[in-house]
Short mmCIF file of C-alpha atoms and ligand atoms in Angstrom, two decimals:
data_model
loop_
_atom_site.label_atom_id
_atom_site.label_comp_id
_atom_site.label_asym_id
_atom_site.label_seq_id
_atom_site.Cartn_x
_atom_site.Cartn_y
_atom_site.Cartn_z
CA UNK A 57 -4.34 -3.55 32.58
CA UNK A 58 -1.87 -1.39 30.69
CA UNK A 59 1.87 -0.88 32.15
CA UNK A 60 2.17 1.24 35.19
CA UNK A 61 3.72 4.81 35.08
CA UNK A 62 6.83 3.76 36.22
CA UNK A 63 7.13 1.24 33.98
CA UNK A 64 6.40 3.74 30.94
CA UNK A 65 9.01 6.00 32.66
CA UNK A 66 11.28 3.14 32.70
CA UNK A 67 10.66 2.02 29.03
CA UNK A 68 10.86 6.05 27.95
CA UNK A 69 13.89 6.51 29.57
CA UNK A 70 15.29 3.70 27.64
CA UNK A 71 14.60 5.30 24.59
CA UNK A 72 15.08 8.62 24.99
CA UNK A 73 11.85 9.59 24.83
CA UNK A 74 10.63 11.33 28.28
CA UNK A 75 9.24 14.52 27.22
CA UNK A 76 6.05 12.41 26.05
CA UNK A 77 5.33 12.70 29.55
CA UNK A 78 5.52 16.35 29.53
CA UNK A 79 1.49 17.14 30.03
CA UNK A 80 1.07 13.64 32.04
CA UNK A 81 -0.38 15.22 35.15
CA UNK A 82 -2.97 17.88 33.36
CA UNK A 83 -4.68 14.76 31.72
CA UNK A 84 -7.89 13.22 33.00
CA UNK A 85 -7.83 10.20 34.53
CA UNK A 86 -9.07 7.92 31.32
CA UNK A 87 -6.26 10.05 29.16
CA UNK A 88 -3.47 8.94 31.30
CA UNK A 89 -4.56 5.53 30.73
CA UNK A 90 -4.90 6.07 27.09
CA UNK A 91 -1.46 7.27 26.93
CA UNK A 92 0.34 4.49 28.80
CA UNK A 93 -1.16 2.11 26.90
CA UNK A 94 -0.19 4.05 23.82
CA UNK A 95 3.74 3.93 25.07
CA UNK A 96 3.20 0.14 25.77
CA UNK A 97 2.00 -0.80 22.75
CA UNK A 98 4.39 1.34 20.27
CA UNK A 99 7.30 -0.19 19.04
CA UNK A 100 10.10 2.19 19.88
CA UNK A 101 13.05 -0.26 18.73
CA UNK A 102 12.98 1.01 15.09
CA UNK A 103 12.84 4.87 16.23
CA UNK A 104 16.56 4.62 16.05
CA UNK A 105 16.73 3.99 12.60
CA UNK A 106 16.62 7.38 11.27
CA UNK A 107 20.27 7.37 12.70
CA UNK A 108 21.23 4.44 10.16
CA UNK A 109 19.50 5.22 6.61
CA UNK A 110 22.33 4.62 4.16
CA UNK A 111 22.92 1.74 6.02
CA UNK A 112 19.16 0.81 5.96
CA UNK A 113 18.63 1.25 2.21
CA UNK A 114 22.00 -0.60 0.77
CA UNK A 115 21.10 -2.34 -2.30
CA UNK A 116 22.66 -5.40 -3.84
CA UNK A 117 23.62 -6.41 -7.58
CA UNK A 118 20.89 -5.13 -10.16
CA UNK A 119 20.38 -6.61 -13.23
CA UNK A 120 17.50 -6.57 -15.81
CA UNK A 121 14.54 -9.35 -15.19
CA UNK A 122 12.59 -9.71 -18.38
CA UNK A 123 8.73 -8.47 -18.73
CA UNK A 124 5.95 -10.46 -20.77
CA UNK A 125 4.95 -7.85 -22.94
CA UNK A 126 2.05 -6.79 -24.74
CA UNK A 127 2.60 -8.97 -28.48
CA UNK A 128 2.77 -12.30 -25.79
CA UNK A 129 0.03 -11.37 -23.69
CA UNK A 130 -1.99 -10.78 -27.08
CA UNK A 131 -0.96 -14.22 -28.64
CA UNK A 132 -1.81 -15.63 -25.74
CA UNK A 133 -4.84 -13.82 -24.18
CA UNK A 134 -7.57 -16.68 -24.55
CA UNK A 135 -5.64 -19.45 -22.62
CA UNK A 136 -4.49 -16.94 -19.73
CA UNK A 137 -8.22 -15.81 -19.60
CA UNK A 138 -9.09 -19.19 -19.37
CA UNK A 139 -6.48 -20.10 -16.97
CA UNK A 140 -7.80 -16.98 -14.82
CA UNK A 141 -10.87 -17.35 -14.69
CA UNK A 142 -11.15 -21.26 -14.22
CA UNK A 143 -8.91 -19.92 -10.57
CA UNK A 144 -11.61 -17.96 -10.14
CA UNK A 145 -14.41 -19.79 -10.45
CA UNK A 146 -12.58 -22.54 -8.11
CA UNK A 147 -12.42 -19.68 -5.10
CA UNK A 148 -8.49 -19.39 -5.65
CA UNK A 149 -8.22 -15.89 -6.03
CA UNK A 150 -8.97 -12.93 -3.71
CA UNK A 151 -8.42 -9.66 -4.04
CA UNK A 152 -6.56 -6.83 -1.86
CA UNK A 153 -7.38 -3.37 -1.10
CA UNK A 154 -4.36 -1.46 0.52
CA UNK A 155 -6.62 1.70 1.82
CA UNK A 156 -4.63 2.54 5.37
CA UNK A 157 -2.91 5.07 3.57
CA UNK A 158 -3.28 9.10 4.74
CA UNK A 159 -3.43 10.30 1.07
CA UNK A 160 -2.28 13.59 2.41
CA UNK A 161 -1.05 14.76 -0.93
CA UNK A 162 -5.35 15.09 -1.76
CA UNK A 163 -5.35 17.07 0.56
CA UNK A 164 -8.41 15.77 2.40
CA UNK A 165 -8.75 14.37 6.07
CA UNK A 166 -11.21 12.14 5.07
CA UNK A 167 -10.18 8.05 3.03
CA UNK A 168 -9.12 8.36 0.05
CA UNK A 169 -11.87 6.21 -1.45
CA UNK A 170 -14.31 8.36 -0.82
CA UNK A 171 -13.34 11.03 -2.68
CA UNK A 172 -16.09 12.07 -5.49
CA UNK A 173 -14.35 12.19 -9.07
CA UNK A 174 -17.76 12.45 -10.75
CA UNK A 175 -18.70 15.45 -12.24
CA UNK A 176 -22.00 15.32 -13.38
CA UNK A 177 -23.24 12.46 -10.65
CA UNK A 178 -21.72 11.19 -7.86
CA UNK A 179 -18.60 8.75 -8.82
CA UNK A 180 -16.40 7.68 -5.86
CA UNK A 181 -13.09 6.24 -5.56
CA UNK A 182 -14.07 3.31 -4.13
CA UNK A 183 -17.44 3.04 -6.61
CA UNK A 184 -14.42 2.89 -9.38
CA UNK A 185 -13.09 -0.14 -7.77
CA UNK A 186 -15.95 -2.13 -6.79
CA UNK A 187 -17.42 -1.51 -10.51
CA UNK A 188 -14.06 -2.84 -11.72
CA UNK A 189 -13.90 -6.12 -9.53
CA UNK A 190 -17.73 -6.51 -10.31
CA UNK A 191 -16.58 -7.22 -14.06
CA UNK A 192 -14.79 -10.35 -13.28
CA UNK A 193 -17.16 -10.91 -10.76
CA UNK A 194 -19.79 -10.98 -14.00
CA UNK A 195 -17.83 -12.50 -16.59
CA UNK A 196 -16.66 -15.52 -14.31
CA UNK A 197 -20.00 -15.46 -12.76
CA UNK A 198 -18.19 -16.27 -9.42
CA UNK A 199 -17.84 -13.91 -6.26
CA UNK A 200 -14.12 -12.90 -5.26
CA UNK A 201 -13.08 -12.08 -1.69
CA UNK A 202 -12.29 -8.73 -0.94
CA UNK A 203 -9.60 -7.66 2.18
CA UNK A 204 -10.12 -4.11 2.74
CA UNK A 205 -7.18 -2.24 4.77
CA UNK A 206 -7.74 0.49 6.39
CA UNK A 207 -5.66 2.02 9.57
CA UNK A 208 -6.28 3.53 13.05
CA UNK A 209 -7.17 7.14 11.20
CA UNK A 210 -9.45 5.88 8.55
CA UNK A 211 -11.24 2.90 9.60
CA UNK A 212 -14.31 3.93 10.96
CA UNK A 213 -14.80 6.45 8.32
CA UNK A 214 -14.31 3.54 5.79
CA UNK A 215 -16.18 0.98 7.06
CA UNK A 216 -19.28 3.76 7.86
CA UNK A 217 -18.69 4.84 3.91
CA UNK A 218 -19.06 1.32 2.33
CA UNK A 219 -21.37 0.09 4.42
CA UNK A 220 -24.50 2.83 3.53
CA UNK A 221 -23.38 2.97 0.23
CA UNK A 222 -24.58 -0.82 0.04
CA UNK A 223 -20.77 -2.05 -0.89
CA UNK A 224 -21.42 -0.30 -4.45
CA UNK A 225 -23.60 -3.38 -5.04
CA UNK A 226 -20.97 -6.11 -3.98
CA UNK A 227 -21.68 -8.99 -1.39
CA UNK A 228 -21.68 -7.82 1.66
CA UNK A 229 -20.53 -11.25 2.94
CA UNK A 230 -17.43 -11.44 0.58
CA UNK A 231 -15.90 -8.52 1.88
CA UNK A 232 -13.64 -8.11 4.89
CA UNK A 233 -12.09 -5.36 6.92
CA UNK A 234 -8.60 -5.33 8.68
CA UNK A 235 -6.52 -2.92 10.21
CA UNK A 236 -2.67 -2.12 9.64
CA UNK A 237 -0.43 -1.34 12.42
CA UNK A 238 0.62 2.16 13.18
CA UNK A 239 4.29 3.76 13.87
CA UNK A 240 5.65 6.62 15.87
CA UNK A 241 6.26 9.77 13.63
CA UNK A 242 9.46 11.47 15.41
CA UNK A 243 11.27 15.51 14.44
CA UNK A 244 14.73 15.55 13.05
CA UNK A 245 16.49 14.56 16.33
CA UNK A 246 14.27 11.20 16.67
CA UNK A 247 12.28 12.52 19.60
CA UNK A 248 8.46 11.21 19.11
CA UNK A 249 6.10 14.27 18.92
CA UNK A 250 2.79 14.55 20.77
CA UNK A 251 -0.29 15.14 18.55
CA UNK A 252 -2.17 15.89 21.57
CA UNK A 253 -0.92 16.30 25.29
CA UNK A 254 -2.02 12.86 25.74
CA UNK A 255 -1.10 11.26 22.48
CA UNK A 256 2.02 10.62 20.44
CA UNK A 257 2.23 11.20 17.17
CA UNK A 258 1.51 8.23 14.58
CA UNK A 259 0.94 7.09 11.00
CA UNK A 260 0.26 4.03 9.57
CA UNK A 261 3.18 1.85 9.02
CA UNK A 262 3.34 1.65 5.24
CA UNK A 263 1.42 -0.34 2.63
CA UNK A 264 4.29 -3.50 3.43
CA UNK A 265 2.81 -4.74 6.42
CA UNK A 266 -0.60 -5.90 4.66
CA UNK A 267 -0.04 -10.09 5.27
CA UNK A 268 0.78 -9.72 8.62
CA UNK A 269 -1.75 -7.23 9.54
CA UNK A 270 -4.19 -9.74 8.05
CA UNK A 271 -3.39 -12.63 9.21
CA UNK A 272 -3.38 -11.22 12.57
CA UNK A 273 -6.64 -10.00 12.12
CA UNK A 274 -7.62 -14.02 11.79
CA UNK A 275 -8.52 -13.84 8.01
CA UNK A 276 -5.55 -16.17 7.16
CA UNK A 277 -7.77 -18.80 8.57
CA UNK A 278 -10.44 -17.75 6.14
CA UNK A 279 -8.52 -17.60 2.95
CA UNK A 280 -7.11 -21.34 4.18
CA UNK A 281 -10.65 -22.42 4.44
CA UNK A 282 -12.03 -21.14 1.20
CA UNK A 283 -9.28 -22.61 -0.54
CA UNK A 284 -6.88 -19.03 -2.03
CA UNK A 285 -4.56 -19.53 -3.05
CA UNK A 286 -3.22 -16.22 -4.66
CA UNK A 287 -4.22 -12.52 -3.42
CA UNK A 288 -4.10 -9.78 -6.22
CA UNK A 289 -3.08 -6.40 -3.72
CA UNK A 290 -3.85 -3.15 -5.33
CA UNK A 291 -3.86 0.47 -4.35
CA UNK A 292 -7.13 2.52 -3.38
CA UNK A 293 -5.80 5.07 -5.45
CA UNK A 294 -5.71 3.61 -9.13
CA UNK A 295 -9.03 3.90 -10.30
CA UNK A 296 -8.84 2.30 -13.94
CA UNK A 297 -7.03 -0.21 -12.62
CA UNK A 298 -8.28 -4.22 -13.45
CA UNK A 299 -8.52 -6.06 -10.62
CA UNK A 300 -8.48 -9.48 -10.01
CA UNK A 301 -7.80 -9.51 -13.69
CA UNK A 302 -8.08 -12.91 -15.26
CA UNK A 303 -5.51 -12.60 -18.32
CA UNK A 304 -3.10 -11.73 -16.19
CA UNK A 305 -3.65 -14.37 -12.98
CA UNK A 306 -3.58 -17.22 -15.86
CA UNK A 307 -0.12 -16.00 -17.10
CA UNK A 308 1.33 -15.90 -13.31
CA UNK A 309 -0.02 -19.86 -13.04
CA UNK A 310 1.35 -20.27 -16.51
CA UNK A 311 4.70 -19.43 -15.92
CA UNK A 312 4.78 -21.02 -13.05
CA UNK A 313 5.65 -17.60 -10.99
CA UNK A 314 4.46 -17.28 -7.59
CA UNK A 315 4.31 -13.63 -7.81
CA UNK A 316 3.11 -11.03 -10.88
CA UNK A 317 3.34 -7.53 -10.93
CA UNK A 318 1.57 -5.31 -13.41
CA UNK A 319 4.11 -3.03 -15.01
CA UNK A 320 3.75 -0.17 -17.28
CA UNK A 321 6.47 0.81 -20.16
CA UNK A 322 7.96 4.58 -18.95
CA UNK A 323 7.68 7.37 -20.34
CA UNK A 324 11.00 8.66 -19.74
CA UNK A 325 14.14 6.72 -18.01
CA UNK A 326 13.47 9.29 -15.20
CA UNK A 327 9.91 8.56 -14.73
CA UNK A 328 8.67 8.22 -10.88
CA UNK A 329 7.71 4.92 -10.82
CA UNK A 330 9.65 1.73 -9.36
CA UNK A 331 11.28 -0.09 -11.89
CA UNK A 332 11.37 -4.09 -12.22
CA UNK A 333 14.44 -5.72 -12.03
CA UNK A 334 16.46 -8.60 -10.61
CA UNK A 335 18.88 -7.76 -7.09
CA UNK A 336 21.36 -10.08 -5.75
CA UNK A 337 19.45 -12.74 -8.91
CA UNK A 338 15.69 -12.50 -7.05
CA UNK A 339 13.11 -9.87 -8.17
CA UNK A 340 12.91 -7.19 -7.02
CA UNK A 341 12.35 -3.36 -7.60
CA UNK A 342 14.47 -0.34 -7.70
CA UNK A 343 12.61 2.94 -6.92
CA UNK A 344 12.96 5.98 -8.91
CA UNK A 345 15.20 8.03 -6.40
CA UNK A 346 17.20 5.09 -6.54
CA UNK A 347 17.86 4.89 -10.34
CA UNK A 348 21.57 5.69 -11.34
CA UNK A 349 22.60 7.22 -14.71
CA UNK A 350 23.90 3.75 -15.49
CA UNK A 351 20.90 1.94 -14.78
CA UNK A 352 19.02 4.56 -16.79
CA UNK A 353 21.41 4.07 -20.01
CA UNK A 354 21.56 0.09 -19.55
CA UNK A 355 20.63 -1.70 -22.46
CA UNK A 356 19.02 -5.34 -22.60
CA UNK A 357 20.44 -8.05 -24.92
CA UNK A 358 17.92 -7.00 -27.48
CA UNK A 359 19.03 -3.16 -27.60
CA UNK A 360 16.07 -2.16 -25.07
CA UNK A 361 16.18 -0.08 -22.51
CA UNK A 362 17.17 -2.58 -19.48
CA UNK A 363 15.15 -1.34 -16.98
CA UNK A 364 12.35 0.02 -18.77
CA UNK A 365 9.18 -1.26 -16.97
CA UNK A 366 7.66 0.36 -13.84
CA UNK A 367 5.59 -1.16 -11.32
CA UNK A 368 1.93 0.53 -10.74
CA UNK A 369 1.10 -0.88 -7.31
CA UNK A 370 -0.64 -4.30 -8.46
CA UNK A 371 0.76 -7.20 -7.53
CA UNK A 372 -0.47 -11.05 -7.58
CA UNK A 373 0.76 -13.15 -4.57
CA UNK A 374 0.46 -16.95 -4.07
CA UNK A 375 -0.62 -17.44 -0.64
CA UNK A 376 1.71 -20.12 0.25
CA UNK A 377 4.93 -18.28 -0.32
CA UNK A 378 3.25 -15.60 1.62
CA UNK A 379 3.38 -18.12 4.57
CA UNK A 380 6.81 -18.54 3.73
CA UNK A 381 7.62 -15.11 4.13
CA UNK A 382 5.67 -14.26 6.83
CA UNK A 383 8.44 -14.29 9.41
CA UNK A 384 10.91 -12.66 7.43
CA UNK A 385 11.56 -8.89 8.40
CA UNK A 386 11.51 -6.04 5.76
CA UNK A 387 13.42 -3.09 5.17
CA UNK A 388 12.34 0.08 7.30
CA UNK A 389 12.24 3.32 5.22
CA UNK A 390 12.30 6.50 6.81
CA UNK A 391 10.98 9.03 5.53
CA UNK A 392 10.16 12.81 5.45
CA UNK A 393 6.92 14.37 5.61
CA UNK A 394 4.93 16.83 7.47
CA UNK A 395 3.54 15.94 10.91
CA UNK A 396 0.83 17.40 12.88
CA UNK A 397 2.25 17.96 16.12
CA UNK A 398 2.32 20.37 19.18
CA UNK A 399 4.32 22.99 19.36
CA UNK A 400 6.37 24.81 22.52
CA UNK A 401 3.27 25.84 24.16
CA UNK A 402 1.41 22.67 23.16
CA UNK A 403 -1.00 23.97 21.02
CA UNK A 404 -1.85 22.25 17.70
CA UNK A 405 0.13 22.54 14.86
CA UNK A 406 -0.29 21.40 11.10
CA UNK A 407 3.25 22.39 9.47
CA UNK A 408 3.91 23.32 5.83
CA UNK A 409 7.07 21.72 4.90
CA UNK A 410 8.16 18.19 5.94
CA UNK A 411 9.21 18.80 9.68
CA UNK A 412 10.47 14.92 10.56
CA UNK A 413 10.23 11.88 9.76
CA UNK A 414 7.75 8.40 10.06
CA UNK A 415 8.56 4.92 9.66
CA UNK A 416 7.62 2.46 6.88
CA UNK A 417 7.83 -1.00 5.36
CA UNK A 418 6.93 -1.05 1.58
CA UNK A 419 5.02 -3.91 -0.54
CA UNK A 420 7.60 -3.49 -2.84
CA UNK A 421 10.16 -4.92 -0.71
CA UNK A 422 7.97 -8.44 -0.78
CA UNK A 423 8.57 -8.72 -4.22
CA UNK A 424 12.10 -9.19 -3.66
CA UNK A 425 11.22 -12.02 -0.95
CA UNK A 426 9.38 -13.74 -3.67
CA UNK A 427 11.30 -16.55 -5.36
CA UNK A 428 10.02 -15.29 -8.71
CA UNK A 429 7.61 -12.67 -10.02
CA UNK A 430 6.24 -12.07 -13.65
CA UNK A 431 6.77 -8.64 -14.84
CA UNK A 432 3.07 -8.48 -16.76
CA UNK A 433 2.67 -5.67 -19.12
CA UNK A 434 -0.35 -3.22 -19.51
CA UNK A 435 -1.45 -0.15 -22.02
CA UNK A 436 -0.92 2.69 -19.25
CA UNK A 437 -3.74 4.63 -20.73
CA UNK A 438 -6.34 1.27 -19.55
CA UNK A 439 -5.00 0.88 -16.46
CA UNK A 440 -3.08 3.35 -14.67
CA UNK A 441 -4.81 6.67 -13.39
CA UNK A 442 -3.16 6.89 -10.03
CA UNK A 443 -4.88 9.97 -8.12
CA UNK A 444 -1.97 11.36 -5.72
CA UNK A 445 -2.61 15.11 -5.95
CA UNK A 446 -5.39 17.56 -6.60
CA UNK A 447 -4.10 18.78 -10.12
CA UNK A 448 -1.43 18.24 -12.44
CA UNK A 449 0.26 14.79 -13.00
CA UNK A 450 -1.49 11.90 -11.09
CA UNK A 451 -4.15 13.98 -10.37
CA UNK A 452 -7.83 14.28 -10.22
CA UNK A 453 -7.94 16.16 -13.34
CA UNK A 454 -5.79 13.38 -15.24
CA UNK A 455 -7.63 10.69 -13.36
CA UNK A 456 -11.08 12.19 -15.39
CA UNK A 457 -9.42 12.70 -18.64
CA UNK A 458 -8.41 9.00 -18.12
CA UNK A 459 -11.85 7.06 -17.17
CA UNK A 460 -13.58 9.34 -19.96
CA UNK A 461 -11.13 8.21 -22.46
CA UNK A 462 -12.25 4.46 -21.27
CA UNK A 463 -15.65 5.16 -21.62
CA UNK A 464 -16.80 6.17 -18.15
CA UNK A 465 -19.11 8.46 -17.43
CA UNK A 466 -18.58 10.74 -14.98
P1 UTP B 383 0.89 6.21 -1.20
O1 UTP B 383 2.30 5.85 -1.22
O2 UTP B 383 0.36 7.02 -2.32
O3 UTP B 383 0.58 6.93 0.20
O4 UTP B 383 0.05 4.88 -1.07
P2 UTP B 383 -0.73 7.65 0.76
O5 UTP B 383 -0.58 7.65 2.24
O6 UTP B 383 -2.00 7.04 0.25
O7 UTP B 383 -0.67 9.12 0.16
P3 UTP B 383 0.25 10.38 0.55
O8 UTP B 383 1.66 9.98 0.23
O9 UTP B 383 0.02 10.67 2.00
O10 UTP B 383 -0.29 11.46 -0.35
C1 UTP B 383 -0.04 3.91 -2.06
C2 UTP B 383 -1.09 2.91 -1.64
O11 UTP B 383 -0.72 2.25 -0.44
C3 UTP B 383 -1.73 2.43 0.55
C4 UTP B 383 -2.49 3.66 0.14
O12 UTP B 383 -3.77 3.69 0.71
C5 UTP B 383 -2.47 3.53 -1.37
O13 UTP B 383 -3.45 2.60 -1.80
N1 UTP B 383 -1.09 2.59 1.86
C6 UTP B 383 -0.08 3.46 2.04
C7 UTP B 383 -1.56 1.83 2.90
O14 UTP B 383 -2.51 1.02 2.75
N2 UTP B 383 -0.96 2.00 4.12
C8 UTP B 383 0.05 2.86 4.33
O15 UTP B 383 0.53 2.95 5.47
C9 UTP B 383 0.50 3.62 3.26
#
């Protein structure tokens, strides 16, 4: 039994937020309900945030943490394999797939991962991925769990995808679906807009929420069963990306980190990526928009370019400091985009420019609650074709040019 319409009046009224009950009375019966349950369920504390983001975003005292970089890896590549894939092999390792995001730069209503990049045959996003965890898979001759998040607007559509496309060959049995948590998406003045008369608008709540979403969805108990210890993460969206690689999971054990992230050199100091550096002495990243002039021109103690390495969205976790962390709160961003909504006569709207704001915590921020992290660094042109947009940079286009140039077919 969801809260009473007084009580949602009451908790509303707290908040500012009334007007959601502006169409209340044309609704049908199972509507209403829908709706009360909806205001029960959201969290409205952090809708007052977008009042406070300077305050919200404050960063502390950055200085340069050191990457492994390519010569290492290389002089080392056989005993991190061997380190990796003996992990493997023992069930340590599981693997991450943050797919709850709208992708709404593709331009397409439907997941991301199902997006067809072939060109001559069917190739889809997801096909990408699943061939690329099938190769360690293969070469450790061992089966790796696979977490698959999706949200409230793409989970059916997911879970409906994978499943009559046979998993793309993978075990059915080793792979396991859980959903993120949503957020209210509010207009300039913080007021929560209806996406129908019945509902308010929502979005999923970032790509930062993926332990907690998980281990409410009971898998923790799983991964503490089968004994895994660390959980590579990774976006839908890179599709040359190596997952679940096993050169770089044996240099995280090596070095006795209990976090890696796979970093890429940039191209410019400007580039749009995250950069890897220490904050306050733990690790941590500082995203592009956040890069100063100074932190552009810093130098290492070797004449390099201090904070030269970007993060691209892959991270290794050990599962235990995971636990630690669990509690812990992370940072809220706000940010801008473009929310369907209704508008003054309540019909549906789908604006063209950013017209307020949603709510989100960021993976990135868990690096910094990790009491160390390995920078690990890869040849961008093996494993980073990030598809954000339809054409241009990060695109679809660049995507192909990338997985032909690695010997895909497509
Ligand atoms: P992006 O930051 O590219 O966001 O996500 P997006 O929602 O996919 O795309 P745009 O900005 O609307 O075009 C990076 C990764 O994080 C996942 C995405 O699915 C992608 O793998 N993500 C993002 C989530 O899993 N949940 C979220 O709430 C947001």
């Amino acid at each position: 039994m969801s809260m009473t319409l007084a009580q949602a009046k009451e908790k509303l009224h707290k908040y500012g937020q009334e007007h959601v009950l502006k169409y209340y009375d044309e609704l049908s019966a199972a509507d209403q309900a829908a709706l009360l349950e909806q205001i029960e369920s959201s969290d409205m504390d952090i809708l007052d945030s977008c009042k406070h983001q300077k305050e919200l975003l404050e960063r502390g005292v950055i200085t340069p943490l050191a990457a492994m970089e390519l010569p290492e890896i290389e002089a080392n590549r056989e005993a991190f394999t061997a380190a990796g894939i003996s992990a493997i092999q023992a069930g340590k390792v599981g693997a991450v797939l943050l797919a709850g995001g709208m992708g709404t730069r593709l331009g397409s209503d439907a997941p991301k991962g199902v997006y067809n990049i072939g060109v001559t045959r069917e190739l889809y996003i997801f096909e990408c991925l699943v061939n690329n965890l099938m190769e360690v898979v293969r070469r450790a001759d061992a089966w790796i769990h696979l977490f698959v998040m999706t949200s409230d607007k793409n989970h059916e559509a997911t879970v409906k995808f994978l499943t009559e496309h046979g998993f793309f060959g993978y075990r059915p049995e080793y792979v396991h679906f859980f959903q993120q948590k949503m957020a209210l998406a509010v207009d300039y003045a913080g007021k929560v807009y209806l996406e129908e008369k019945g509902r308010m608008a929502s979005s999923p709540n970032g790509n930062g929420g993926w332990f907690i979403s998980l281990k409410e969805a009971g898998l923790l108990d799983l991964i503490r069963r089968e004994g895994i210890e660390w959980l590579n993460a990774f976006a839908v969206d890179n599709v040359l990306q190596k997952i679940a690689d096993p050169c770089f999971i044996g240099a995280t054990i090596r070095k006795k980190c209990v976090a890696g992230a796979k970093v890429v050199g940039k191209v410019t100091p400007d580039e749009k990526v995250g950069a890897i550096c220490l904050e306050d002495g733990r690790p941590s990243i500082v995203e592009y928009y956040d890069m100063t002039q100074e932190l552009m021109d810093a130098k290492d103690a070797q004449g390099k370019p201090a904070y030269h390495f970007g993060v691209i969205l892959n991270y290794l976790f050990n599962v235990e400091e995971l636990e630690r962390i669990v509690a812990q709160s992370l940072p809220l961003h706000v940010v801008e985009k473009k929310i369907p909504c209704l508008n003054q006569d309540g019909e549906p709207v789908k604006p063209q420019e950013p017209n307020g704001y949603k709510f989100e915590n960021l993976i990135l921020d868990m690096i910094h609650q990790m009491g160390s992290c390995l920078p690990f660094e890869v040849v961008r042109e093996k494993e980073f074709a990030p598809i954000k947009n339809k054409t241009g940079v990060d695109s679809v286009e660049s995507a192909r040019q990338l997985l032909e140039q690695n010997g895909v077919t497509l």
